[in-house]
Short mmCIF file of C-alpha atoms and ligand atoms in Angstrom, two decimals:
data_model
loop_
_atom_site.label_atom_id
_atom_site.label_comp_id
_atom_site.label_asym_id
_atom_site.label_seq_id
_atom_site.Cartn_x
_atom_site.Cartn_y
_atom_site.Cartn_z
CA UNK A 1 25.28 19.14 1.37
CA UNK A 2 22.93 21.56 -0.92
CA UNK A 3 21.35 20.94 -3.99
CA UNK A 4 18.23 19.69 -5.08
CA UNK A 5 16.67 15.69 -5.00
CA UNK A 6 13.86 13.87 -6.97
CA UNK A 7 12.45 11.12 -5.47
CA UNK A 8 10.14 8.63 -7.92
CA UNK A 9 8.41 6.13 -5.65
CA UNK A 10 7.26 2.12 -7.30
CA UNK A 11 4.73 0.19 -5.27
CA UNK A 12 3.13 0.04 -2.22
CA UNK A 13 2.17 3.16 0.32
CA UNK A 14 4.74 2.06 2.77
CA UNK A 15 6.98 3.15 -0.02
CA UNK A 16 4.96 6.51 -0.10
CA UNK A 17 5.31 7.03 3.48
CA UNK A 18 9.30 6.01 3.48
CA UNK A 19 10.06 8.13 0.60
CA UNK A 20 8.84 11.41 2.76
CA UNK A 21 10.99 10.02 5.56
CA UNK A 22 13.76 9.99 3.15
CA UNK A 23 12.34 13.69 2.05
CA UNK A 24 12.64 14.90 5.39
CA UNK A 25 16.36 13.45 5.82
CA UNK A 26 17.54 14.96 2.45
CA UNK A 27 16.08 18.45 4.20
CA UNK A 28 17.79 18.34 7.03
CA UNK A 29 20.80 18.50 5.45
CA UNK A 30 19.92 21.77 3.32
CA UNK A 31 18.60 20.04 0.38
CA UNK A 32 15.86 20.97 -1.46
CA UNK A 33 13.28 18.41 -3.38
CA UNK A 34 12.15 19.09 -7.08
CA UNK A 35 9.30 17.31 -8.77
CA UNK A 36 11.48 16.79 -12.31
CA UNK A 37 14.22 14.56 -12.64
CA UNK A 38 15.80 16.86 -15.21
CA UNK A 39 15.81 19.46 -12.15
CA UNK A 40 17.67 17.35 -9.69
CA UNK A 41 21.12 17.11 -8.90
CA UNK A 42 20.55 13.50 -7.08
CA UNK A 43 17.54 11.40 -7.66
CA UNK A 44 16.38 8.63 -5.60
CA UNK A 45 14.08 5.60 -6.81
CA UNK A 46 12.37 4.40 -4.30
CA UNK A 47 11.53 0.17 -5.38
CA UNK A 48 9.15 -2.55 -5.46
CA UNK A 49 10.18 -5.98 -5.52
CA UNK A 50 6.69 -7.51 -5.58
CA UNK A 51 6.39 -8.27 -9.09
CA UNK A 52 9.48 -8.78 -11.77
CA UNK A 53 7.72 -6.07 -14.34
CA UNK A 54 7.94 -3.74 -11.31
CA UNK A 55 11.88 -4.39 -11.21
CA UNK A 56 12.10 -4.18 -14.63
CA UNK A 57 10.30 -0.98 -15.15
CA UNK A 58 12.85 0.70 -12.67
CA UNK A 59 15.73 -0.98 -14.45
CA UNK A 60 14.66 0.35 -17.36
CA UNK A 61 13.99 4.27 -16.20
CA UNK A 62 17.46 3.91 -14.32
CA UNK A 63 18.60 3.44 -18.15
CA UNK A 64 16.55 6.22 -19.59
CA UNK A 65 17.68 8.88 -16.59
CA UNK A 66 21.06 8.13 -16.78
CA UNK A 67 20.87 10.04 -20.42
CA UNK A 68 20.48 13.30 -17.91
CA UNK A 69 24.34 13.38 -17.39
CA UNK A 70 25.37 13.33 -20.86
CA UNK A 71 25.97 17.11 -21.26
CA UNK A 72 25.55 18.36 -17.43
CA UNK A 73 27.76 20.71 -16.40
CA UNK A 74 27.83 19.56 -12.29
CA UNK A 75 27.16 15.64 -11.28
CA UNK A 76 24.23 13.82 -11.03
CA UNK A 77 24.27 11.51 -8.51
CA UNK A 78 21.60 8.24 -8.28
CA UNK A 79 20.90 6.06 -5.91
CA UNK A 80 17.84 2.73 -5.19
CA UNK A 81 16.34 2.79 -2.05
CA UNK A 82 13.31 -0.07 -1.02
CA UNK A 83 12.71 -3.34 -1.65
CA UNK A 84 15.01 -3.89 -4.89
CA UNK A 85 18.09 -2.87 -3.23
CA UNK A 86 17.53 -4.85 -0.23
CA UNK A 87 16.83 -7.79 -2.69
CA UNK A 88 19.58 -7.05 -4.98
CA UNK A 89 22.11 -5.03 -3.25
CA UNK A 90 25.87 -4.70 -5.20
CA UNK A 91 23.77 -7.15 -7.93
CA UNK A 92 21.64 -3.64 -8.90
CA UNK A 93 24.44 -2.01 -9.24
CA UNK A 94 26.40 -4.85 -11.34
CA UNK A 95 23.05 -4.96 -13.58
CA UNK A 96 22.84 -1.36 -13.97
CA UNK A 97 26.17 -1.41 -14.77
CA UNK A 98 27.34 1.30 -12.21
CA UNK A 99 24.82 3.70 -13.10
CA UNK A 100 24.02 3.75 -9.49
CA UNK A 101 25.91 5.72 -6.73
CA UNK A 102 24.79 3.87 -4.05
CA UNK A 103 22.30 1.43 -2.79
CA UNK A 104 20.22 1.22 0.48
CA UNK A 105 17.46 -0.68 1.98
CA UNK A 106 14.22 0.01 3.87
CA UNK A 107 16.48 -0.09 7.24
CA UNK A 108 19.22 2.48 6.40
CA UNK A 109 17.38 5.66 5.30
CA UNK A 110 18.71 7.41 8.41
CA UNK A 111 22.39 6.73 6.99
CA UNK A 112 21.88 8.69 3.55
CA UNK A 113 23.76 11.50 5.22
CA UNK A 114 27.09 9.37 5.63
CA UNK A 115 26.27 7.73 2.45
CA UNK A 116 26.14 10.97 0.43
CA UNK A 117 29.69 12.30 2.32
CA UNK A 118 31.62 9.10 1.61
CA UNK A 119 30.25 9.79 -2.36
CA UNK A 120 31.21 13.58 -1.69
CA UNK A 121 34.72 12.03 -0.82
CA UNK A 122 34.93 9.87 -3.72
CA UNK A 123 34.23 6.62 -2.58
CA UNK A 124 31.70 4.54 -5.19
CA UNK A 125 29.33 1.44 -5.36
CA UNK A 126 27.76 1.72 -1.77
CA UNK A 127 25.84 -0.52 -0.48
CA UNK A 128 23.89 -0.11 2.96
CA UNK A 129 21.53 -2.91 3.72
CA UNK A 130 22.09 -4.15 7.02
CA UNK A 131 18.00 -4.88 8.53
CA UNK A 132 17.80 -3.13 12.17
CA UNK A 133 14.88 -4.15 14.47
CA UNK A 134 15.11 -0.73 16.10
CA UNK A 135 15.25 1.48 13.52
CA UNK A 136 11.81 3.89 12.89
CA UNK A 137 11.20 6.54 10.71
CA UNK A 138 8.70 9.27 11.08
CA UNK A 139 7.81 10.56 7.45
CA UNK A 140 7.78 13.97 7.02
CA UNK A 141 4.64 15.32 6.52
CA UNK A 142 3.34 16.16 3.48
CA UNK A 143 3.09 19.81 3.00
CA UNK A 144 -0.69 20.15 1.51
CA UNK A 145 -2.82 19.44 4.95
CA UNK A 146 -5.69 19.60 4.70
CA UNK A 147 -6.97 17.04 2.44
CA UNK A 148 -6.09 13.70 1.40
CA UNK A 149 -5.24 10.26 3.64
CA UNK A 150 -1.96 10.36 5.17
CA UNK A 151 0.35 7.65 5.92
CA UNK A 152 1.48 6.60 9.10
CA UNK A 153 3.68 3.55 9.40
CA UNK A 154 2.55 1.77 12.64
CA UNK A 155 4.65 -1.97 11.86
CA UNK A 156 7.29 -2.79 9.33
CA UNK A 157 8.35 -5.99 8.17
CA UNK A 158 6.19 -9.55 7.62
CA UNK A 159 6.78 -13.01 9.67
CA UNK A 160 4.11 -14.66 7.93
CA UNK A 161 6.36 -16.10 4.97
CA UNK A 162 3.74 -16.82 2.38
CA UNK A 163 5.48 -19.12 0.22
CA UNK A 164 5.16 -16.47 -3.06
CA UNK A 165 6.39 -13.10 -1.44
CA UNK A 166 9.51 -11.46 -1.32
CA UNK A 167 8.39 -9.11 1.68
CA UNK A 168 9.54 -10.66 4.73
CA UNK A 169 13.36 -11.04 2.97
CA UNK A 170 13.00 -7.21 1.73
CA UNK A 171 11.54 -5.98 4.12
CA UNK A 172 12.62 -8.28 7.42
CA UNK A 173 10.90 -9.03 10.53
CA UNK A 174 7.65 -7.94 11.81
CA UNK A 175 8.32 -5.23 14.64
CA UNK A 176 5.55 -2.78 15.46
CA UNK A 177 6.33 0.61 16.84
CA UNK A 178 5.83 1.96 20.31
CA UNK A 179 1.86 3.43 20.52
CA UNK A 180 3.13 6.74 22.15
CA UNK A 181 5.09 7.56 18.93
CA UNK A 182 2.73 6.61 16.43
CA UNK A 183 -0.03 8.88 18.85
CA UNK A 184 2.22 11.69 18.74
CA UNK A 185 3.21 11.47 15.04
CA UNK A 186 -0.93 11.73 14.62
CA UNK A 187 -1.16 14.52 16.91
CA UNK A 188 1.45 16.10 14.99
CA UNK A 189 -0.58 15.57 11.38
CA UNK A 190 -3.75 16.43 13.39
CA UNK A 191 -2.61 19.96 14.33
CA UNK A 192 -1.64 20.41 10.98
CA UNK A 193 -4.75 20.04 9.62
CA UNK A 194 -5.05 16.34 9.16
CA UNK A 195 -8.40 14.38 9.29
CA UNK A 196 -7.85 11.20 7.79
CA UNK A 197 -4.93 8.76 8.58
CA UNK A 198 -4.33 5.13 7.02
CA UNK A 199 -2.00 2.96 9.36
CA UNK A 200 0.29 1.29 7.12
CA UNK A 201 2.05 -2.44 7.73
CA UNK A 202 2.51 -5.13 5.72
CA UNK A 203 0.12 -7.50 8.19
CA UNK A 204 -1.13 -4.15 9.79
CA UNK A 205 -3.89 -6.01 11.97
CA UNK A 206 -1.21 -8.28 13.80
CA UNK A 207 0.45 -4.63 15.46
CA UNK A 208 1.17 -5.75 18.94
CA UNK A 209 2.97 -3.35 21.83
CA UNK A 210 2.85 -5.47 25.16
CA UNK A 211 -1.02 -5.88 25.76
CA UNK A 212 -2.17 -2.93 23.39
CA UNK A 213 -3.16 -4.99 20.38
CA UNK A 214 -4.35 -3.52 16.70
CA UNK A 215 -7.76 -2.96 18.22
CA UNK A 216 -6.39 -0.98 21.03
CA UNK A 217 -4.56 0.90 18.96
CA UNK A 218 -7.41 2.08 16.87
CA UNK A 219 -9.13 2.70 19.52
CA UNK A 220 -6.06 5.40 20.88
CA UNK A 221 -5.42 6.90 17.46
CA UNK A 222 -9.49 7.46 17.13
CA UNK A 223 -9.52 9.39 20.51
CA UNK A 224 -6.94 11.87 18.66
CA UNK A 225 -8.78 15.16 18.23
CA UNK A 226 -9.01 16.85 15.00
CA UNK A 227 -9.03 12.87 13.04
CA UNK A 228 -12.25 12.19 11.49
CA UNK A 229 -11.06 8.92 9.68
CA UNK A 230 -8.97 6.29 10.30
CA UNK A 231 -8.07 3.23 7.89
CA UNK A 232 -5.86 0.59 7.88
CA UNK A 233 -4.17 -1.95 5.45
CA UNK A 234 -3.09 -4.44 4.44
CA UNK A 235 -4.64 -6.92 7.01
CA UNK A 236 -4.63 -10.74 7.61
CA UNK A 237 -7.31 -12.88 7.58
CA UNK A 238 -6.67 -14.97 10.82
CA UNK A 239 -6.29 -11.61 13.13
CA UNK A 240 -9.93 -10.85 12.42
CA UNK A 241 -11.87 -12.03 15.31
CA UNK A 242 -15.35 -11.20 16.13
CA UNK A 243 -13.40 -9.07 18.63
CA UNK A 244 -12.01 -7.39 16.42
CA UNK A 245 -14.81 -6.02 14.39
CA UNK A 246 -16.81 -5.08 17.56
CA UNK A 247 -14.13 -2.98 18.22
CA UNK A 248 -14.18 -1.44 14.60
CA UNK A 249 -18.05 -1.11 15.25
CA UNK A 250 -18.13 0.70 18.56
CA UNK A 251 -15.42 3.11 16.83
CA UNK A 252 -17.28 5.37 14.57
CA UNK A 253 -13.98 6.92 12.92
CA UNK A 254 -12.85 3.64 12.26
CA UNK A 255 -13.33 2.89 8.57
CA UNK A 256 -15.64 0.30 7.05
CA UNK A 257 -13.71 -0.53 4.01
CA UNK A 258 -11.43 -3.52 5.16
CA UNK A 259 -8.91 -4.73 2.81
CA UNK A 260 -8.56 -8.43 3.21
CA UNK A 261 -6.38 -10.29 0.59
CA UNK A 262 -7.41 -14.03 0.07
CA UNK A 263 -5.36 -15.05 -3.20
CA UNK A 264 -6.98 -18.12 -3.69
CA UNK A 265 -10.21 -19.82 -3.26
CA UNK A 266 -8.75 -23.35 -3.36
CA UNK A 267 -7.60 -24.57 -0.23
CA UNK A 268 -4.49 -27.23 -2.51
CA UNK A 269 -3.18 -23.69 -3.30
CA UNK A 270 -3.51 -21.56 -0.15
CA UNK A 271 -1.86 -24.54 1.89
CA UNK A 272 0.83 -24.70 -1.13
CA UNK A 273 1.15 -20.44 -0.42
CA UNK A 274 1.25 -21.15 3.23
CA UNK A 275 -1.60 -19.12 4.11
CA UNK A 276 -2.86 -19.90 7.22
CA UNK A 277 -6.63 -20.57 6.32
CA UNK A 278 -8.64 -22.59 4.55
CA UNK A 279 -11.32 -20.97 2.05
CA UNK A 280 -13.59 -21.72 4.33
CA UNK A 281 -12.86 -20.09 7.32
CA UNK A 282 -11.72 -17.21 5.19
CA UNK A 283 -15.86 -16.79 3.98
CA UNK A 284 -16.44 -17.26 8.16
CA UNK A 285 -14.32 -14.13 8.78
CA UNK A 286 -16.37 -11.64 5.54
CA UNK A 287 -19.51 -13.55 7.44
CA UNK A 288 -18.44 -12.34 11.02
CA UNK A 289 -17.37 -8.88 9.74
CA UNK A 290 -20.62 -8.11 7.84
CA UNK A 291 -22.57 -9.54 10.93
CA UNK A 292 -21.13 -7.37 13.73
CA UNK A 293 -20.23 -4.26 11.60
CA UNK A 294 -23.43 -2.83 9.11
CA UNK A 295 -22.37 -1.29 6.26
CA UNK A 296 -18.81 -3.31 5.74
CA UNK A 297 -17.19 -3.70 2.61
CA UNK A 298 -14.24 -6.10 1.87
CA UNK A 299 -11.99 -5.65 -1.03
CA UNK A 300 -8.42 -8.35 -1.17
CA UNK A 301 -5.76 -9.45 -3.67
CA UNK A 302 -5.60 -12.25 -5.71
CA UNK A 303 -2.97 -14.22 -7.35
CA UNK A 304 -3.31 -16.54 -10.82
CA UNK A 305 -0.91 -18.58 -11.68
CA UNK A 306 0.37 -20.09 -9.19
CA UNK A 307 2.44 -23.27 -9.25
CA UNK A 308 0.16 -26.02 -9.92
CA UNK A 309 -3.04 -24.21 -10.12
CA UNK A 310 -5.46 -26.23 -12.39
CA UNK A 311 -8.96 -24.96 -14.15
CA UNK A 312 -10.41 -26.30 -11.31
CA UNK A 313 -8.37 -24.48 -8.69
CA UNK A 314 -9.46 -21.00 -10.33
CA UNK A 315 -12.91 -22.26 -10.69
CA UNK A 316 -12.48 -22.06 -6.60
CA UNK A 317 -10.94 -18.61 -6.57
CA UNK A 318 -14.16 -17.38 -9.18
CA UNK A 319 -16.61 -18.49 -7.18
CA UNK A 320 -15.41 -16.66 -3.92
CA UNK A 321 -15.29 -13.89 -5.91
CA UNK A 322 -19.23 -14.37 -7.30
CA UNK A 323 -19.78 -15.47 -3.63
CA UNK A 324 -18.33 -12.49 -1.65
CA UNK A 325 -18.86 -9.40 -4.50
CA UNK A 326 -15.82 -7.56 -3.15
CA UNK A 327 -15.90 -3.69 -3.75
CA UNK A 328 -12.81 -4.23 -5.79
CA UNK A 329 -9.95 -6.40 -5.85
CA UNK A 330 -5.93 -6.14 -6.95
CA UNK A 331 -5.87 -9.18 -9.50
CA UNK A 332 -2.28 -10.34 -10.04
CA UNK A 333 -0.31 -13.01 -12.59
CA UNK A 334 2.11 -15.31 -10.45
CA UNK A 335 5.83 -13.99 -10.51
CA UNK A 336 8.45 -16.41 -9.42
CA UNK A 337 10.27 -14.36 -6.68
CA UNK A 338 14.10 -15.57 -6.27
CA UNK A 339 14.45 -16.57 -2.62
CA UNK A 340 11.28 -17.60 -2.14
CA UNK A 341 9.65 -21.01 -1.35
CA UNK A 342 7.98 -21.41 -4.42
CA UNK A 343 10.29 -19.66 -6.71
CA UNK A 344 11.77 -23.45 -6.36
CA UNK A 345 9.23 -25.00 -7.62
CA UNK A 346 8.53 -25.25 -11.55
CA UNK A 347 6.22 -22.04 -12.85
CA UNK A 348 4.59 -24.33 -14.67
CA UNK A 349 1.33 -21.97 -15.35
CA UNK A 350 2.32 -20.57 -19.23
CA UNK A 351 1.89 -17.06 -19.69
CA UNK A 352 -1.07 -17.58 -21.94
CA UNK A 353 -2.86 -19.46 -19.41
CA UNK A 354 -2.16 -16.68 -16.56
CA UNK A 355 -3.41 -13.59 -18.87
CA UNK A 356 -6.67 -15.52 -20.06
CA UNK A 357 -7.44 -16.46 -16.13
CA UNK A 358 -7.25 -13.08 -15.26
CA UNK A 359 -8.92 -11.89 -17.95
CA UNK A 360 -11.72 -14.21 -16.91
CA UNK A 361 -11.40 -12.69 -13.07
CA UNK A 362 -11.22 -9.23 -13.99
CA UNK A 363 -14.59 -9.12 -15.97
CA UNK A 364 -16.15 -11.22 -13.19
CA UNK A 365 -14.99 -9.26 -10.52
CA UNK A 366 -16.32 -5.45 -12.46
CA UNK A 367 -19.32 -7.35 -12.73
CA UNK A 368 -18.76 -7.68 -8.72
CA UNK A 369 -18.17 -4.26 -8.12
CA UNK A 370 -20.99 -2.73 -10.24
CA UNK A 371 -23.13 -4.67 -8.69
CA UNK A 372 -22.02 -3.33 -5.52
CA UNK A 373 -21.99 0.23 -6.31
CA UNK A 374 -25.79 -0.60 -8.12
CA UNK A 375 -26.66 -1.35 -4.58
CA UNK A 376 -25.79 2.26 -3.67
CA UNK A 377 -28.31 4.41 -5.67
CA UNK A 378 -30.82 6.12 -4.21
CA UNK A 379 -29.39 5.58 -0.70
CA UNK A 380 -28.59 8.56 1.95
CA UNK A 381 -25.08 8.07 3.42
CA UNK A 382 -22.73 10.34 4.88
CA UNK A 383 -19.55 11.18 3.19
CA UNK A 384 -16.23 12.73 4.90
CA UNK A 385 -15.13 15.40 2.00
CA UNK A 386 -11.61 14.66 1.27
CA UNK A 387 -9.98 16.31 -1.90
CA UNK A 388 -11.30 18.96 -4.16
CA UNK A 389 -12.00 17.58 -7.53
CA UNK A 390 -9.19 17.09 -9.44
CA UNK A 391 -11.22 17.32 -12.99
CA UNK A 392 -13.89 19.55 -12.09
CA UNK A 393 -13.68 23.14 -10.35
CA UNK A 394 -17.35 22.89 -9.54
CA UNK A 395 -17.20 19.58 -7.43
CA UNK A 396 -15.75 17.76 -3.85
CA UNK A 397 -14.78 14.74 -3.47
CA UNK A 398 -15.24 12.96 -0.33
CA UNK A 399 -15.35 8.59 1.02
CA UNK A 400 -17.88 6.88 2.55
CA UNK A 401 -17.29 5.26 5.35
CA UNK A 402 -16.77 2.11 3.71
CA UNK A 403 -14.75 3.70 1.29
CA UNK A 404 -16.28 3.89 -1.94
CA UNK A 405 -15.62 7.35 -3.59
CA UNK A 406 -18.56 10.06 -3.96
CA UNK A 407 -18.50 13.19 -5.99
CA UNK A 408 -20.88 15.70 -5.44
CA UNK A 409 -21.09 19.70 -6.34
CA UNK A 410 -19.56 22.22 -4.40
CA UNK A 411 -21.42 24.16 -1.84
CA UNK A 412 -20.14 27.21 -0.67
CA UNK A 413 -20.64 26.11 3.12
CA UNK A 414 -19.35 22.65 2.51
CA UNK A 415 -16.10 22.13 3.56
CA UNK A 416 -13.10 19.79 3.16
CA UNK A 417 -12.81 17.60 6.51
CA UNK A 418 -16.77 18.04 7.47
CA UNK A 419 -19.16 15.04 6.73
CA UNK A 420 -21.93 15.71 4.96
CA UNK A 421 -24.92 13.54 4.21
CA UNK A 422 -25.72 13.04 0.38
CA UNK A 423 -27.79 10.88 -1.76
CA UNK A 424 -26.57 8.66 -4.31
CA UNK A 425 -27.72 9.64 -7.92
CA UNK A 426 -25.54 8.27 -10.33
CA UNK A 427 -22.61 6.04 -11.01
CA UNK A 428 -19.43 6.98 -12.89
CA UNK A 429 -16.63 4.18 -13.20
CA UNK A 430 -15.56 3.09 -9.41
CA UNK A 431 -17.37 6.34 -8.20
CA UNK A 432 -20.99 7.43 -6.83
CA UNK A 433 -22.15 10.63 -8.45
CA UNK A 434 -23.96 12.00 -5.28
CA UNK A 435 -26.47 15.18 -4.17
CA UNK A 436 -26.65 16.31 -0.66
CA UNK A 437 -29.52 16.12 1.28
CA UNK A 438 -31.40 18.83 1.51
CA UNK A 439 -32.11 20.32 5.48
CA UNK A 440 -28.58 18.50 6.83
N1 5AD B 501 3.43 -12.81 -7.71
C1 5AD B 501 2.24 -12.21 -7.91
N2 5AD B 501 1.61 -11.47 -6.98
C2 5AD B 501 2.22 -11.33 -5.79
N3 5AD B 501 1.85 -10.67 -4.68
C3 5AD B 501 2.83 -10.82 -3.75
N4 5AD B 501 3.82 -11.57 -4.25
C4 5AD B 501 3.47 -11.91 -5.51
C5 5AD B 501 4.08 -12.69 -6.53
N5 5AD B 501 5.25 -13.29 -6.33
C6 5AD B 501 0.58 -9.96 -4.54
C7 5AD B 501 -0.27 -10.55 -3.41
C8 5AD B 501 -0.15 -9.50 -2.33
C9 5AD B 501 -0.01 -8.23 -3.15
C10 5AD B 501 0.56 -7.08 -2.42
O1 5AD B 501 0.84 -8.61 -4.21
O2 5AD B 501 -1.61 -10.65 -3.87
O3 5AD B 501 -1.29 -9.46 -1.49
FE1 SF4 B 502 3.83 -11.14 1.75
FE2 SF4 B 502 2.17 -12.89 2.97
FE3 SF4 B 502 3.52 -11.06 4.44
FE4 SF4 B 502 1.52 -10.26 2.84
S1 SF4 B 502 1.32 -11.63 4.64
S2 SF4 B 502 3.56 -9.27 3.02
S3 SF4 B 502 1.70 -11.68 1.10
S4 SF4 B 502 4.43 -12.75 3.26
#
């Protein structure tokens, strides 16, 4: 098969990471990718089904990319891969009414080759979504090394079953891969010119390969020479021992910058989620962290909205927020999910209500994260440079530990993938405007 793919990837950065798996597929069988739909000769959406505006957004661009065929000399095929076509499967294509080629889920990638022959031999509305405990991808990766975090999936899938999320029925069981491939598949990024990796899985911290658990396995992807910098999300509260974040403190490489979603502060509503905490012990967990490892910063996810939820419930959720002055937060409305618990359950939140609670959340939590970053200036901390600037010519970017985002000017000896220690100056949005320190 030749000709050339677009890719356009919704959601989350396992979808990232899938859709250069699916990249490297496409190029194995001689095809080449373009960054412009109007360029392509088959173009893949990779999906998020979250949220129902993220569905409908992709519904809507299926709609609007379709127009490419009116007037095109050769065919342009189109296909949904992630979490909407597991969802949806021959319903996606019913609803896009046959726009689509073909269909396939998060377990099937490795089939796009037989998919795209049985289309070559005129065959039409395919749908591969059969879930596979075995199956693993290894993305592709990217082609611009050094710089920037890459991706490496390390679990797939969610047993955890929160009563509001669609993951575990998109995205099926949790399995977590073997540690010698996910080691290699860093080595491999590493000699490429790789410093910084993020370990991607949907409860990321509950990785388990016989005895090596998600401590152990930071502690074998840290050993892996050439990596500065390794994160991790999305995480779940109840993994987070005090043995785990020992480990994360005697591993220097290990970021500081823990993503820890808590989506409620009222225990009614995290017992009505299923969550497996109570607001309590969640604040015991930020109070371990902070104790055993200096210089940690949480950031989570919050829902509004949810079935039920009363002033007083979101009264809860504000004051973890004023309590625990994340470094930033993903603040989300309540979307009834079909086939979930609660998507059985009245939505009996109005809109109104939902957009004037977050409202209320979002300016609380800015407040939050100022206050944070206020904390910052003046102080000497060491930065990993990561990225040149995108705006600027004359400036670096580069992380703390924790995570936060410093800019600083360019040096002609400074180097992306060194450290460097700098001091902060200034503060510009979510970022620390930063100078470095003079005899480092
Ligand atoms: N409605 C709103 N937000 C949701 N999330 C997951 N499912 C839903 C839903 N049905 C949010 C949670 C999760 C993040 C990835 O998306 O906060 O942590
Ligand atoms: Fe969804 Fe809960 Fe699993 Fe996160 S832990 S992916 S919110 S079911």
């Amino acid at each position: 098969m030749t000709g050339k793919f677009y890719i356009e990837t919704y959601g989350c950065q396992m979808n990232s990471y899938d859709s250069q798996a699916i990249e490297g597929i496409l190029e194995g069988l001689g095809m080449t990718p373009v960054l412009k739909p109007e360029a392509a000769d088959l173009i893949i959406f990779n999906t998020c089904s979250v949220r129902d505006a993220a569905e409908q957004r992709v519904i809507g661009r299926i709609n609007q990319l379709d127009g490419l065929r009116r007037g095109r000399k050769g065919r342009l095929l189109m296909g949904v891969a992630g979490c909407m076509s597991q969802r949806m499967g021959e319903e996606l294509i019913a609803v896009t009414k046959r726009r689509l080629d073909f269909v396939v889920g998060p377990d099937q990638y490795n089939n796009l080759p037989e998919i795209l022959a049985r289309i070559e031999a005129e065959e039409r509305d395919l749908c591969y979504r059969d879930f596979d405990q075995e199956v693993a991808y290894f993305a592709k990766p990217k082609d611009t090394p050094p710089g920037g975090t890459h991706f490496v999936a390390v679990m797939r899938g969610c047993d955890k079953f929160c009563t509001y999320c669609i993951v575990p029925f998109t995205r099926g069981r949790e399995r977590s891969r073997d540690r010698r491939s996910i080691v290699e598949e860093v080595e491999r990024l590493a000699a490429r010119g790789a410093f910084e990796v993020m370990l991607l899985g949907q409860a990321v911290s509950s990785y388990c390969d016989d005895d090596l658990d998600f401590a152990g396995l930071l502690g074998e992807v840290s050993a892996v020479e050439g990596i500065e910098s390794v994160r991790f999300m999305t995480s779940y509260p109840t993994d987070m021992d005090i043995g785990f974040f020992r480990a994360v403190a005697s591993l220097p490489k290990v970021g500081t910058g823990i993503h820890l979603p808590f989506q409620s502060g009222s225990d009614k509503i995290l017992k009505a989620m299923n969550r497996r905490y109570t607001i309590g012990e969640y604040e015991r967990i930020l109070e371990n962290g902070r104790r055993e490892v200096p210089g940690l910063l949480f950031s989570t996810d919050i829902i509004v909205g949810f079935p039920g939820e009363t002033e007083e419930d979101f009264q809860a959720t504000l004051a973890v927020v004023e309590r625990q002055a994340f470094i930033s937060a993903y603040m989300f409305k309540y979307s009834p999910r079909e086939g979930t618990l609660s998507a059985r359950w009245e939505d009996d939140i109005p809109t109104a209500v939902k957009e004037e609670r977050l409202g209320r959340l979002i300016a609380l939590q800015e407040r939050m994260s100022r206050r944070q970053l206020d904390r910052c200036l003046g102080q000497e901390m060491e930065i990993l440079l990561d990225e040149p600037s995108k705006k600027l010519e004359t400036q670096l970017r580069g992380r703390t530990r924790s995570n936060v985002r410093v800019i600083i000017d360019k040096d002609p000896d400074l180097k992306i993938g060194s450290k460097v220690m700098v001091r902060v100056t200034e503060i510009k949005g979510t970022s620390l405007l930063a100078v470095r320190v003079q005899g480092d």
